[in-house]
Short mmCIF file of C-alpha atoms in Angstrom, two decimals:
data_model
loop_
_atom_site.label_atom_id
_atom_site.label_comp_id
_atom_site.label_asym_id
_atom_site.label_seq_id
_atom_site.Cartn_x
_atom_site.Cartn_y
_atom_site.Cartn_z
CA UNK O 27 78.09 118.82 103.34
CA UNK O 28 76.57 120.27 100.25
CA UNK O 29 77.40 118.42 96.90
CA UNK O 30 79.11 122.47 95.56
CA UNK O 31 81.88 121.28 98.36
CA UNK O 32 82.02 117.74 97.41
CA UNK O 33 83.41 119.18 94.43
CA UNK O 34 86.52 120.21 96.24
CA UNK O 35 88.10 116.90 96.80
CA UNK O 36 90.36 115.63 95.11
CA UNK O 37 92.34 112.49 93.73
CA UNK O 38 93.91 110.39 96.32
CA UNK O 39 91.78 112.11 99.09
CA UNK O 40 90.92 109.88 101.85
CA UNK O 41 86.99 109.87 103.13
CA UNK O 42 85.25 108.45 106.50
CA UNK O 43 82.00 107.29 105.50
CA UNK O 44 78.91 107.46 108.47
CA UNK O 45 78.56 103.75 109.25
CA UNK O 46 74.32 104.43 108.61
CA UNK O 47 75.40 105.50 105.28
CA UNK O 48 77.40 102.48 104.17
CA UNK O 49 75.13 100.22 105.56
CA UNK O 50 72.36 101.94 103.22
CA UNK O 51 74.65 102.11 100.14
CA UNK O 52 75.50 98.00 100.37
CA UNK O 53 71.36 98.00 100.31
CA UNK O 54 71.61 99.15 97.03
CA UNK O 55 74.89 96.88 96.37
CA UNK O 56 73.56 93.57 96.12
CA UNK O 57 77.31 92.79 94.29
CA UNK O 58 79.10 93.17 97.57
CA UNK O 59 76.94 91.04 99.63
CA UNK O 60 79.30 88.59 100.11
CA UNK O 61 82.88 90.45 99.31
CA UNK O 62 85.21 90.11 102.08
CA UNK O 63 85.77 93.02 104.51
CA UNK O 64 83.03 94.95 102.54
CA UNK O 65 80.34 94.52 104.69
CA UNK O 66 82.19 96.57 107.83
CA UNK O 67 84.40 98.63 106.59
CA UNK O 68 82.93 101.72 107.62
CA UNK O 69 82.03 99.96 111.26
CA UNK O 70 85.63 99.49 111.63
CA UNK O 71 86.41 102.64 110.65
CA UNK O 72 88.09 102.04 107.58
CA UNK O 73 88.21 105.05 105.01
CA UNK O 74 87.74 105.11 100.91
CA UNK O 75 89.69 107.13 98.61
CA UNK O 76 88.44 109.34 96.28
CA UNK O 77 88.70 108.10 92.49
CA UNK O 78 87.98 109.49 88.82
CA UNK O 79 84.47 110.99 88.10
CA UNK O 80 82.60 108.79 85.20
CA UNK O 81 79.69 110.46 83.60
CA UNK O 82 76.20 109.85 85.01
CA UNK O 83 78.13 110.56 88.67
CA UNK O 84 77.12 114.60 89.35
CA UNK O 85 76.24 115.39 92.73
CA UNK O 86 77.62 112.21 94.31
CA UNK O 87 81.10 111.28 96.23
CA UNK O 88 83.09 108.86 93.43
CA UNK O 89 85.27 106.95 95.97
CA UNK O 90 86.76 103.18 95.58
CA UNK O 91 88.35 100.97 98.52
CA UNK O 92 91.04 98.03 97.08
CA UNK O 93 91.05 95.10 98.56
CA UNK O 94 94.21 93.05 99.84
CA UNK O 95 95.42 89.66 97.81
CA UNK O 96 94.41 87.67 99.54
CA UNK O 97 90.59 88.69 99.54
CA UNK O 98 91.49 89.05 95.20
CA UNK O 99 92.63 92.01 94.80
CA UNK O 100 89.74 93.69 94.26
CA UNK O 101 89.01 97.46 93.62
CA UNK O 102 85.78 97.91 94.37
CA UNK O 103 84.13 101.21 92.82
CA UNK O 104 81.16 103.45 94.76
CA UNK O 105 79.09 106.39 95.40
CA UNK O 106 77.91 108.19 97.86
CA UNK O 107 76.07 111.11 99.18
CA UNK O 108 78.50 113.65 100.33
CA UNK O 109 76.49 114.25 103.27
CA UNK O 110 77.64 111.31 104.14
CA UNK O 111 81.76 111.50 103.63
CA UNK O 112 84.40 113.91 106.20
CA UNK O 113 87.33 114.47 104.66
CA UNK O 114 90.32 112.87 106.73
CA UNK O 115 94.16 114.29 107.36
CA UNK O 116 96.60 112.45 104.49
CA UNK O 117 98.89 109.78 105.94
CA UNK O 118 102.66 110.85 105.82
CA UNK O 119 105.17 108.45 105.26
CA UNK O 120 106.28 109.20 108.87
CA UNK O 121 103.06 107.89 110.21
CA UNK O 122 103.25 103.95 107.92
CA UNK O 123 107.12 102.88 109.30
CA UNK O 124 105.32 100.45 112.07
CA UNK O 125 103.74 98.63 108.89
CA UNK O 126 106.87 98.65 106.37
CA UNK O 127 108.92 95.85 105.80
CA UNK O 128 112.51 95.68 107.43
CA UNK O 129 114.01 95.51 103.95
CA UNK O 130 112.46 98.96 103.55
CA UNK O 131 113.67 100.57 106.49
CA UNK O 132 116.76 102.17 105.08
CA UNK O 133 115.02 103.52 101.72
CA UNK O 134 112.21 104.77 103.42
CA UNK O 135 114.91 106.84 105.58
CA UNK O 136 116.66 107.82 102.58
CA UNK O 137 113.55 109.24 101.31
CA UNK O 138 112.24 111.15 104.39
CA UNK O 139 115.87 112.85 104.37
CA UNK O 140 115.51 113.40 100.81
CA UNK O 141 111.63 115.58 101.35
CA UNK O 142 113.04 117.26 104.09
CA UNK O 143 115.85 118.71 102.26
CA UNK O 144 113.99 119.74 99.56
CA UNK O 145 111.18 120.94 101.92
CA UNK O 146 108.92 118.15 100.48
CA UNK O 147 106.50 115.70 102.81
CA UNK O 148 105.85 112.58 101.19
CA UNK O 149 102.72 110.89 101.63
CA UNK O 150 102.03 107.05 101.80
CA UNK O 151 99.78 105.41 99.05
CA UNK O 152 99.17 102.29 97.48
CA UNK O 153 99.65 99.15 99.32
CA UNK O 154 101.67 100.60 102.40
CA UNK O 155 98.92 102.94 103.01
CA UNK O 156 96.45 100.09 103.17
CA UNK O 157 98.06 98.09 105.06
CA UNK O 158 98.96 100.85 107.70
CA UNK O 159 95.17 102.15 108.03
CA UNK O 160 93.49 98.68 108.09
CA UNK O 161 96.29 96.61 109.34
CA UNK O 162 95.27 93.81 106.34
CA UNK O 163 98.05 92.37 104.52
CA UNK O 164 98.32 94.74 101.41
CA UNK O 165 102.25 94.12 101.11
CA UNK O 166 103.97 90.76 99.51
CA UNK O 167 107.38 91.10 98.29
CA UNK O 168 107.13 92.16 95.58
CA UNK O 169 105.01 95.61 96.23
CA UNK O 170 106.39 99.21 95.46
CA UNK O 171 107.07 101.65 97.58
CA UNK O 172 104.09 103.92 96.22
CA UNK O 173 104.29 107.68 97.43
CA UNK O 174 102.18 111.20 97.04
CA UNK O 175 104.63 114.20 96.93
CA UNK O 176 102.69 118.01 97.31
CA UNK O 177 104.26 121.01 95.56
CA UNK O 178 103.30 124.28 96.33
CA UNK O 179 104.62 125.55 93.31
CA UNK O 180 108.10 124.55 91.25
CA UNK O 181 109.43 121.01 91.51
CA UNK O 182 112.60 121.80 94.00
CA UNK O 183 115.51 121.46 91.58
CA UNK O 184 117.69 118.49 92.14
CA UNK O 185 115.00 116.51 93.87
CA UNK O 186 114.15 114.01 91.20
CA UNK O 187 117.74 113.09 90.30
CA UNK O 188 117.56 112.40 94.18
CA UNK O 189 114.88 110.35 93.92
CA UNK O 190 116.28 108.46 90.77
CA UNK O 191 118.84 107.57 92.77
CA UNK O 192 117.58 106.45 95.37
CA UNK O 193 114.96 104.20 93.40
CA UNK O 194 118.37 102.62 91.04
CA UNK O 195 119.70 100.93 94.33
CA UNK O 196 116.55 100.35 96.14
CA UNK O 197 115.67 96.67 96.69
CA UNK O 198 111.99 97.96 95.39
CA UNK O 199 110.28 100.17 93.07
CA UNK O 200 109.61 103.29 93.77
CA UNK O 201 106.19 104.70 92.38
CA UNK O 202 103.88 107.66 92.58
CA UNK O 203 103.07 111.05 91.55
CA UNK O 204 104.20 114.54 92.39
CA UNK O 205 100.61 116.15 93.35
CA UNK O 206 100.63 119.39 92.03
CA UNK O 207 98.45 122.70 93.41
CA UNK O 208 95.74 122.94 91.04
CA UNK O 209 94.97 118.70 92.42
CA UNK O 210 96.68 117.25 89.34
CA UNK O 211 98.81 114.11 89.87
CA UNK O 212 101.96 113.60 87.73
CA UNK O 213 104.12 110.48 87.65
CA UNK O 214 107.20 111.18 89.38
CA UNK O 215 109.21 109.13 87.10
CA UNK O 216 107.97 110.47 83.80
CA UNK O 217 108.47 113.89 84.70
CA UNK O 218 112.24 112.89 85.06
CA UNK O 219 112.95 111.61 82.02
CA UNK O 220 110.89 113.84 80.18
CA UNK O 221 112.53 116.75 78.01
CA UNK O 222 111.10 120.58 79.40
CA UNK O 223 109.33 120.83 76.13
CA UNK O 224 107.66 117.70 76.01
CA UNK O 225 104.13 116.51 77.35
CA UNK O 226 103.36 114.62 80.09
CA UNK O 227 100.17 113.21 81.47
CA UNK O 228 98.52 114.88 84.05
CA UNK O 229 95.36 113.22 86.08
CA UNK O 230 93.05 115.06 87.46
CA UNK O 231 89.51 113.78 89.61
CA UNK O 232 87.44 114.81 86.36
CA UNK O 233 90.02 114.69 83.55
CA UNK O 234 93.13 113.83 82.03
CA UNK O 235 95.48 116.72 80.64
CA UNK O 236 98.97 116.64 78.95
CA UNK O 237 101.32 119.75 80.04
CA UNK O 238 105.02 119.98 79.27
CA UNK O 239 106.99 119.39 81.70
CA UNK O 240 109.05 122.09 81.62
CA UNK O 241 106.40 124.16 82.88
CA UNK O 242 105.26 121.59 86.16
CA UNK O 243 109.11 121.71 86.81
CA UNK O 244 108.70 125.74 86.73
CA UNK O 245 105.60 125.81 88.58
CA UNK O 246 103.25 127.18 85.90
CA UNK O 247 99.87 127.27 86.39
CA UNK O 248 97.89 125.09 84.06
#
């Protein structure tokens, strides 16, 4: 992969690493040589996540990998050559129900009804998604319920008064971002309360922008 297409990913992508690759990055990581799980990660075929650019970063993959409690917590911060990264398929909700709690079970049903009949998929993130791809213990009791939802285009109307609702009786919080076509991430919740005409933040891989919300509710391009 040439670094022009590394360029294409985006925030909350998920990346395999080549195990050769890894093992010559931690080389350069004298830090890690003793973090837990760090050291085979990629062996085990574990994947990163893409993260926000810093400066100094151009022409490298800026990708992080958090780390459960009980190993502190950690989120651990890296390059690498994109060579050396493959882009892998997002994890849908659908795919994480073996790892959630029981107490979940009827929220995370509410909310897969919800997506469907709004034509939305939502996608697992934060500690549920870790725990599901690594089988580590991400989740305590006290975690959110952290979730990725793709637009194409306008915000289906009705959908986040459905998803207020279902977060005011949920035994957890529900957190995330509506993930919007041009790769910008919005907080699901803000965008709810927020009047059309007022500005919300929008994250992007390289930047941060503030849009009104009216016009990520409409579907506007940025």
């Amino acid at each position: 992969m040439n670094p022009a297409a590394a360029e294409s990913y985006r925030r909350h992508d998920l990346l395999d690493v080549a195990p050769g690759a890894w093992a010559a990055m931690l080389a350069d990581r004298p830090d890690l040589k003793d973090v837990p799980q760090v050291a085979d990660w990629a062996l085990l075929r574990r994947p990163v996540i893409l993260r926000r650019s810093h400066p100094g970063e151009g022409g490298l993959v800026p990708a992080g990998l958090p780390l459960p409690p009980r190993d502190g917590k950690r989120r651990i911060g890296l390059v690498l050559p994109p060579e050396a990264v493959r882009l892998r398929v997002p994890v849908a909700l659908s795919a994480t129900r073996a790892a959630c709690p029981d107490a979940w079970d009827a929220v995370v049903a509410e909310v897969a009804a919800l997506g469907e009949a709004h034509g939305l998929v939502p996608r697992a993130f934060g500690s549920l998604l870790w725990q599901s791809l690594t089988g580590l213990p991400y989740l305590s009791g006290t975690s959110d319920l952290d979730l990725l939802w793709p637009v194409a285009g306008a915000v289906p109307g009705g959908f986040l008064d459905g998803l207020a609702a279902i977060d005011a009786r949920a035994p957890m919080r529900l957190d995330g971002e509506m993930l919007l076509p041009d790769g910008g991430g919005v907080n699901w919740r803000e965008l709810h309360e927020a009047a059309p005409g007022e500005a919300v933040l929008v994250k992007h891989r390289d930047r941060l922008a503030l849009r009104e919300a009216g016009a990520i509710l409409a579907g506007d391009p940025e």
